Amino acid sequence: MRAGTRRLAVVPLVALTDRSPQTSPEQLLAGLVPPPQFAGASFDTYVPDGAHPSQARAQELLRDLGTRLVRPARKGLFRRSTPPPSVYLDGGYGVGKTHLLASLAHAVGPERSAYGTFVEYTHLVGALGFAACVRELSTRALVAIDEFELDDPGDTVLMSRLLRELADAGVSLVATSNTLPEALGEGRFAAEDFLREIQALASRFEVVRIDGEDYRQRTGRPQSAALPDEEVRALAERASDGGASVALDDFADLVAHLSRIHPSRYGALVDGVDALGLTGVRQIDDDMVGLRLVVLIDRLYDRGVPVRLGSTGVADLVSERMLSKGYRKKYFRALSRLGALAGLDLPGAPAPVAGDAASTLPQA
C-alpha cells in the first residue's frame, strides 16, 4: 500500500432478523420529530405543481398556520375563546403531504411541536398510558399526524378520545391521509358501528384537498424488475466491502420477524442501515403481512435506504386481490415508495434500470 493511502474498513453484512430493538417512553417522545428524509423540508423547498393549484393553496394555508402557532399568545385567552385550528390534508400518495406536514413541524419548532405517524401515536399511548400521553402532548402547540388511518375499531375509539382531549387543551392538530375523514375505516371493519366516533373525528378538522400525480413515478405501478438472488447478494457484499452497513435478509424470515416486533419499532430496526437486500422475495396475499411491510417501507423511505429485491420485483410484490380491497391506497403508496428506493444507488454500486424510478428521493 502506498504511503498516505487508507484502506476502507470492511463492514460485515448484517441481518434485520438479528435485531430486536426496544424503545423507552423517553425515546418515543424524543423521536416525535420529522424523519431524516424530511429533516431539511421547508415551505420554500416544496415546489407546487402549477397544473394543480390546490398544492399551492395548501402550502400557503400551512405556512400561515405555522406563523400563527409561533406567534406568542396570551395564555388562557386564546385557548379558551378560540378553538385551535385543525387541518386534515387529504390527497393521493406522492403529492407532497408529508413534505408539507414536516415543513409545518419545522416552522413551529421541535420544542412546541410533535410529529409522528399514526402508529407511533397509538404506541405512545400504550407506552405512557393515556393520561400521561395527553399530559405530554398537551404541552405542544402542534401535534402532526402523518398517514392517519383507522385499521381497527380500537384505534377509532382511542384516537377519537386522544384528539378530543388535545383539542380541548388548545393543541392544533394537523393530519395527512389518503382517505377523507368520514370514510376512515371503510372496507376494513364494520365502520358503520363506529360512525359516531368517526363523525366526531371528522368534525374536528378543516379538510384541505391536495390534488396531483405521484411525483415519484407517473405510469402507475412501479416497474422495477426483479434481480436474481445471487446478484442481490453480490451487490450487498460489494457495498459492504466498500464500508457501508448493509443488511441482507431472506424475505420469508424477515416477514416472520416483523410479526414479532411492534410496528412503532420498525424505525429503530433499520436505523444505521445504509442499504437493504432481500432474497427469495415472493408475492404476498395476506393483509397482516402487507400492512407490516407498508410500515417497514415507510421507515426505509424516511431514511432514504436503497433496497434491492431478489426473485420478485416491486410491481409484483402485492397480489391483485390486495390492490382491489380496503387497504389498496396504502399498498399503492408503499409500492410507489419502494420503487423509488429500488432506483437509488447502492453505496459502491450503480442502480439498476428500474422503469421510471428516480435515483434520488425528491421531497416535494
Coordinates of C-alpha atoms in Angstrom, one line a residue:
M1 CA 0.0 0.0 0.0
R2 CA 1.4 3.4 -0.9
A3 CA 2.2 5.8 1.9
G4 CA -0.7 8.2 2.6
T5 CA -3.4 5.9 1.3
R6 CA -6.0 4.3 3.5
R7 CA -7.9 1.0 3.0
L8 CA -11.7 1.2 3.6
A9 CA -12.8 -0.9 6.6
V10 CA -14.9 -3.9 5.5
V11 CA -18.2 -3.9 7.4
P12 CA -19.7 -7.4 7.8
L13 CA -23.2 -7.9 6.4
V14 CA -25.9 -7.6 9.0
A15 CA -29.4 -9.1 9.1
L16 CA -32.5 -7.3 10.3
T17 CA -33.7 -10.6 11.7
D18 CA -30.9 -10.5 14.2
R19 CA -32.2 -7.2 15.6
S20 CA -34.9 -6.8 18.3
P21 CA -34.9 -3.1 19.1
Q22 CA -36.5 -1.8 22.3
T23 CA -37.7 1.8 22.7
S24 CA -38.3 3.5 26.1
P25 CA -41.1 6.1 26.6
E26 CA -38.4 8.8 26.7
Q27 CA -37.0 7.6 23.3
L28 CA -40.5 7.6 21.8
L29 CA -41.1 11.2 23.0
A30 CA -37.7 12.3 21.7
G31 CA -38.4 10.7 18.4
L32 CA -41.5 12.8 17.7
V33 CA -39.8 14.8 15.0
P34 CA -39.8 14.7 11.2
P35 CA -37.9 11.7 9.8
P36 CA -34.4 12.1 8.3
Q37 CA -35.7 12.1 4.7
F38 CA -37.5 15.3 5.6
A39 CA -35.0 16.8 8.0
G40 CA -34.4 19.7 5.6
A41 CA -38.0 20.1 4.4
S42 CA -39.4 23.6 4.4
F43 CA -42.3 25.5 2.8
D44 CA -39.7 27.1 0.5
T45 CA -38.4 23.7 -0.8
Y46 CA -41.9 22.5 -1.6
V47 CA -42.5 23.1 -5.3
P48 CA -46.2 23.0 -6.1
D49 CA -47.3 21.6 -9.4
G50 CA -48.8 24.5 -11.4
A51 CA -51.3 22.2 -13.0
H52 CA -52.8 21.6 -9.6
P53 CA -53.5 24.9 -7.8
S54 CA -54.6 23.0 -4.6
Q55 CA -51.0 22.3 -3.9
A56 CA -50.0 26.0 -3.7
R57 CA -53.2 26.7 -1.6
A58 CA -52.3 24.0 0.9
Q59 CA -48.7 25.3 1.1
E60 CA -49.9 28.8 1.9
L61 CA -52.5 27.7 4.4
L62 CA -50.0 25.7 6.4
R63 CA -47.4 28.4 6.1
D64 CA -49.9 30.8 7.6
L65 CA -50.8 28.3 10.3
G66 CA -47.2 27.9 11.2
T67 CA -46.9 31.7 11.6
R68 CA -49.9 31.7 13.9
L69 CA -48.6 28.9 16.1
V70 CA -45.2 30.5 16.7
R71 CA -46.7 33.9 17.4
P72 CA -46.9 34.4 21.2
A73 CA -50.5 34.2 22.5
R74 CA -51.7 35.3 25.9
K75 CA -52.3 32.2 28.0
G76 CA -55.8 31.5 28.9
L77 CA -57.4 33.9 26.5
F78 CA -56.5 32.3 23.1
R79 CA -57.1 28.8 24.3
R80 CA -60.4 29.4 25.9
S81 CA -62.0 31.7 23.4
T82 CA -60.8 30.4 20.1
P83 CA -60.8 26.7 19.1
P84 CA -57.3 25.6 17.9
P85 CA -57.1 25.3 14.1
S86 CA -57.0 21.7 13.0
V87 CA -56.3 20.7 9.4
Y88 CA -56.7 17.4 7.6
L89 CA -54.7 17.1 4.4
D90 CA -56.4 14.7 2.0
G91 CA -54.9 13.5 -1.2
G92 CA -53.3 10.7 -3.2
Y93 CA -49.9 9.4 -2.5
G94 CA -46.9 11.3 -3.8
V95 CA -48.5 14.8 -3.9
G96 CA -46.3 16.2 -1.1
K97 CA -48.5 15.9 2.0
T98 CA -45.7 14.6 4.2
H99 CA -43.3 17.3 3.0
L100 CA -45.9 20.0 4.0
L101 CA -46.5 18.4 7.3
A102 CA -42.8 18.2 8.1
S103 CA -42.4 21.8 7.0
L104 CA -45.0 22.9 9.4
A105 CA -43.4 21.0 12.3
H106 CA -40.0 22.6 11.5
A107 CA -41.6 26.0 11.3
V108 CA -43.2 25.6 14.7
G109 CA -40.0 24.1 16.2
P110 CA -39.2 20.9 18.0
E111 CA -39.9 22.2 21.4
R112 CA -43.5 23.2 20.6
S113 CA -44.4 20.5 18.1
A114 CA -44.8 16.7 17.9
Y115 CA -44.5 14.9 14.6
G116 CA -45.2 11.2 14.2
T117 CA -47.1 8.6 12.2
F118 CA -50.4 7.3 13.3
V119 CA -49.0 4.0 14.6
E120 CA -46.3 5.9 16.6
Y121 CA -49.0 7.8 18.5
T122 CA -51.1 4.7 19.3
H123 CA -47.9 3.0 20.6
L124 CA -47.1 6.1 22.6
V125 CA -50.4 5.9 24.4
G126 CA -49.7 2.2 25.2
A127 CA -46.2 3.0 26.5
L128 CA -47.0 6.1 28.6
G129 CA -50.6 5.4 29.5
F130 CA -53.5 7.6 28.2
A131 CA -53.4 10.3 30.9
A132 CA -49.6 10.7 30.7
C133 CA -49.7 10.8 26.9
V134 CA -52.3 13.6 26.9
R135 CA -50.3 15.5 29.6
E136 CA -47.1 15.3 27.5
L137 CA -48.7 16.2 24.2
S138 CA -50.8 19.0 25.7
T139 CA -47.6 21.0 26.2
R140 CA -47.2 21.3 22.4
A141 CA -48.7 23.9 20.2
L142 CA -48.9 21.4 17.3
V143 CA -49.4 17.6 17.0
A144 CA -48.8 16.5 13.5
I145 CA -50.0 13.0 12.5
D146 CA -48.7 11.5 9.2
E147 CA -50.7 8.8 7.3
F148 CA -53.7 9.0 9.6
E149 CA -55.8 5.8 9.2
L150 CA -58.1 3.6 11.2
D151 CA -57.4 -0.1 10.7
D152 CA -59.4 -1.4 13.7
P153 CA -62.2 -0.3 16.0
G154 CA -60.0 0.1 19.0
D155 CA -57.9 2.7 17.2
T156 CA -61.0 4.6 16.3
V157 CA -62.1 5.0 19.9
L158 CA -58.6 5.6 21.2
M159 CA -57.7 8.3 18.6
S160 CA -61.1 10.0 18.8
R161 CA -60.7 10.4 22.6
L162 CA -57.0 11.5 22.3
L163 CA -57.6 14.1 19.7
R164 CA -60.7 15.4 21.6
E165 CA -58.7 15.9 24.7
L166 CA -55.7 17.5 22.9
A167 CA -58.0 19.9 21.0
D168 CA -59.8 20.8 24.3
A169 CA -56.3 21.6 25.7
G170 CA -55.7 24.1 22.9
V171 CA -53.4 21.9 20.7
S172 CA -53.6 22.4 16.9
L173 CA -54.0 19.1 15.1
V174 CA -52.8 18.5 11.5
A175 CA -53.1 15.2 9.9
T176 CA -52.4 13.7 6.4
S177 CA -54.2 10.8 4.8
N178 CA -55.2 9.2 1.5
T179 CA -58.8 8.9 2.8
L180 CA -61.4 11.5 3.7
P181 CA -62.0 11.5 7.5
E182 CA -65.7 10.5 7.2
A183 CA -64.6 7.4 5.1
L184 CA -61.9 6.2 7.6
G185 CA -62.2 2.5 8.3
E186 CA -64.3 1.9 5.2
G187 CA -63.7 -1.6 3.8
R188 CA -61.6 -2.6 6.8
F189 CA -64.0 -3.2 9.7
A190 CA -67.7 -2.6 10.5
A191 CA -67.2 1.2 10.2
E192 CA -71.0 1.8 10.5
D193 CA -70.9 0.5 14.1
F194 CA -68.4 3.3 14.9
L195 CA -69.9 6.0 12.8
R196 CA -70.4 8.4 15.7
E197 CA -66.7 8.2 16.6
I198 CA -65.7 8.7 13.0
Q199 CA -68.0 11.6 12.5
A200 CA -66.7 13.2 15.7
L201 CA -63.2 12.9 14.4
A202 CA -64.2 14.4 11.0
S203 CA -65.9 17.4 12.6
R204 CA -62.7 18.5 14.3
F205 CA -60.8 19.1 11.0
E206 CA -60.9 21.6 8.2
V207 CA -60.4 19.2 5.2
V208 CA -57.9 20.5 2.6
R209 CA -57.8 18.5 -0.6
I210 CA -54.4 18.3 -2.4
D211 CA -54.7 17.1 -6.0
G212 CA -51.9 15.9 -8.3
E213 CA -49.9 13.0 -9.6
D214 CA -47.4 10.9 -7.7
Y215 CA -44.1 12.7 -8.2
R216 CA -42.1 9.5 -7.8
Q217 CA -43.4 7.9 -10.9
R218 CA -46.1 8.7 -13.5
T219 CA -47.0 5.5 -15.2
G220 CA -48.9 3.6 -12.5
R221 CA -47.4 0.8 -10.5
P222 CA -43.5 0.9 -10.4
Q223 CA -42.0 -1.4 -13.0
S224 CA -38.7 -2.2 -11.1
A225 CA -37.5 -5.5 -12.4
A226 CA -36.6 -8.4 -10.1
L227 CA -32.9 -9.3 -9.8
P228 CA -31.5 -12.9 -9.3
D229 CA -30.9 -13.6 -5.7
E230 CA -27.2 -14.2 -6.5
E231 CA -26.9 -10.7 -7.9
V232 CA -28.6 -9.2 -4.8
R233 CA -26.0 -11.0 -2.6
A234 CA -23.1 -9.9 -4.8
L235 CA -24.3 -6.2 -4.7
A236 CA -24.8 -6.3 -0.9
E237 CA -21.3 -7.8 -0.4
R238 CA -19.7 -5.2 -2.7
A239 CA -21.3 -2.4 -0.9
S240 CA -20.3 -3.9 2.5
D241 CA -16.7 -4.3 1.3
G242 CA -16.8 -0.6 0.5
G243 CA -17.5 0.3 4.1
A244 CA -21.3 0.5 4.1
S245 CA -23.6 -1.1 6.7
V246 CA -25.7 -3.4 4.5
A247 CA -28.5 -5.7 5.7
L248 CA -29.1 -8.9 3.7
D249 CA -32.2 -10.9 4.7
D250 CA -34.3 -13.7 3.4
F251 CA -37.8 -12.3 2.6
A252 CA -39.8 -15.1 4.4
D253 CA -37.5 -14.8 7.5
L254 CA -38.0 -11.0 7.6
V255 CA -41.7 -11.3 7.2
A256 CA -41.8 -13.7 10.2
H257 CA -39.5 -11.4 12.2
L258 CA -41.7 -8.3 11.6
S259 CA -44.7 -10.2 13.2
R260 CA -42.7 -10.3 16.5
I261 CA -41.9 -6.6 16.6
H262 CA -44.3 -3.8 17.2
P263 CA -44.5 -1.6 14.1
S264 CA -43.6 1.5 16.1
R265 CA -40.1 -0.1 16.4
Y266 CA -39.5 -0.6 12.7
G267 CA -37.7 2.7 12.5
A268 CA -35.2 1.5 15.2
L269 CA -35.0 -1.8 13.3
V270 CA -33.5 -0.1 10.2
D271 CA -31.5 2.7 11.9
G272 CA -27.9 2.8 10.9
V273 CA -28.6 0.6 7.8
D274 CA -27.2 2.1 4.6
A275 CA -28.8 -0.4 2.2
L276 CA -31.1 -3.5 2.3
G277 CA -31.0 -6.6 0.1
L278 CA -33.9 -9.1 0.2
T279 CA -33.6 -12.5 -1.4
G280 CA -36.3 -15.0 -2.1
V281 CA -39.0 -12.3 -2.4
R282 CA -42.4 -13.7 -3.2
Q283 CA -45.8 -12.1 -3.9
I284 CA -47.9 -11.6 -0.8
D285 CA -51.6 -12.2 -0.4
D286 CA -52.1 -11.6 3.3
D287 CA -53.1 -8.2 4.6
M288 CA -51.5 -8.7 8.0
V289 CA -48.2 -9.3 6.2
G290 CA -48.9 -6.5 3.8
L291 CA -49.6 -3.9 6.5
R292 CA -46.4 -4.7 8.3
L293 CA -44.5 -4.3 5.1
V294 CA -46.2 -0.9 4.5
V295 CA -44.8 0.4 7.8
L296 CA -41.4 -1.1 7.1
I297 CA -41.2 0.5 3.6
D298 CA -42.3 3.9 5.1
R299 CA -39.5 3.7 7.7
L300 CA -37.0 2.8 4.9
Y301 CA -38.2 5.6 2.8
D302 CA -38.0 8.1 5.7
R303 CA -34.3 7.2 5.9
G304 CA -33.6 7.0 2.1
V305 CA -32.3 3.4 2.4
P306 CA -31.7 1.8 -1.1
V307 CA -33.4 -1.6 -1.5
R308 CA -32.8 -4.5 -3.9
L309 CA -35.3 -7.3 -4.3
G310 CA -34.4 -10.8 -5.4
S311 CA -36.7 -13.2 -7.3
T312 CA -39.8 -10.8 -7.4
G313 CA -39.9 -7.1 -8.5
V314 CA -41.8 -4.2 -7.0
A315 CA -44.6 -4.4 -9.5
D316 CA -45.5 -8.0 -8.5
L317 CA -45.0 -7.8 -4.7
V318 CA -48.6 -7.3 -3.8
S319 CA -51.5 -9.5 -5.1
E320 CA -54.2 -8.1 -7.3
R321 CA -56.7 -9.0 -4.6
M322 CA -55.0 -6.9 -2.1
L323 CA -54.7 -4.0 -4.5
S324 CA -58.5 -4.0 -5.0
K325 CA -59.6 -4.1 -1.4
G326 CA -59.8 -1.7 1.5
Y327 CA -56.1 -1.2 2.1
R328 CA -55.3 -0.6 -1.6
K329 CA -54.3 3.1 -1.1
K330 CA -51.7 2.0 1.5
Y331 CA -50.3 -0.6 -0.8
F332 CA -50.1 1.6 -3.8
R333 CA -48.3 4.3 -1.7
A334 CA -45.9 1.6 -0.4
L335 CA -45.2 0.3 -3.9
S336 CA -44.5 3.8 -5.1
R337 CA -42.0 4.4 -2.3
L338 CA -40.4 1.0 -2.7
G339 CA -40.0 1.7 -6.5
A340 CA -38.1 4.9 -5.6
L341 CA -35.9 3.0 -3.1
A342 CA -35.2 0.4 -5.7
G343 CA -33.9 3.1 -8.0
L344 CA -31.4 4.6 -5.5
D345 CA -27.7 3.9 -6.0
L346 CA -26.3 1.4 -3.6
P347 CA -23.1 2.5 -1.9
G348 CA -20.4 1.5 -4.3
A349 CA -22.8 0.0 -6.9
P350 CA -24.9 1.7 -9.6
A351 CA -28.7 1.4 -9.5
P352 CA -30.3 -1.0 -11.9
V353 CA -32.5 0.3 -14.7
A354 CA -36.0 0.3 -13.0
G355 CA -38.6 1.8 -15.2
D356 CA -39.0 5.5 -14.3
A357 CA -37.8 5.1 -10.7
A358 CA -35.8 8.1 -9.6
S359 CA -32.2 7.9 -8.4
T360 CA -32.9 10.5 -5.7
L361 CA -35.8 11.0 -3.4
P362 CA -37.3 14.4 -4.1
Q363 CA -39.1 16.0 -1.1
A364 CA -42.0 17.6 -2.9

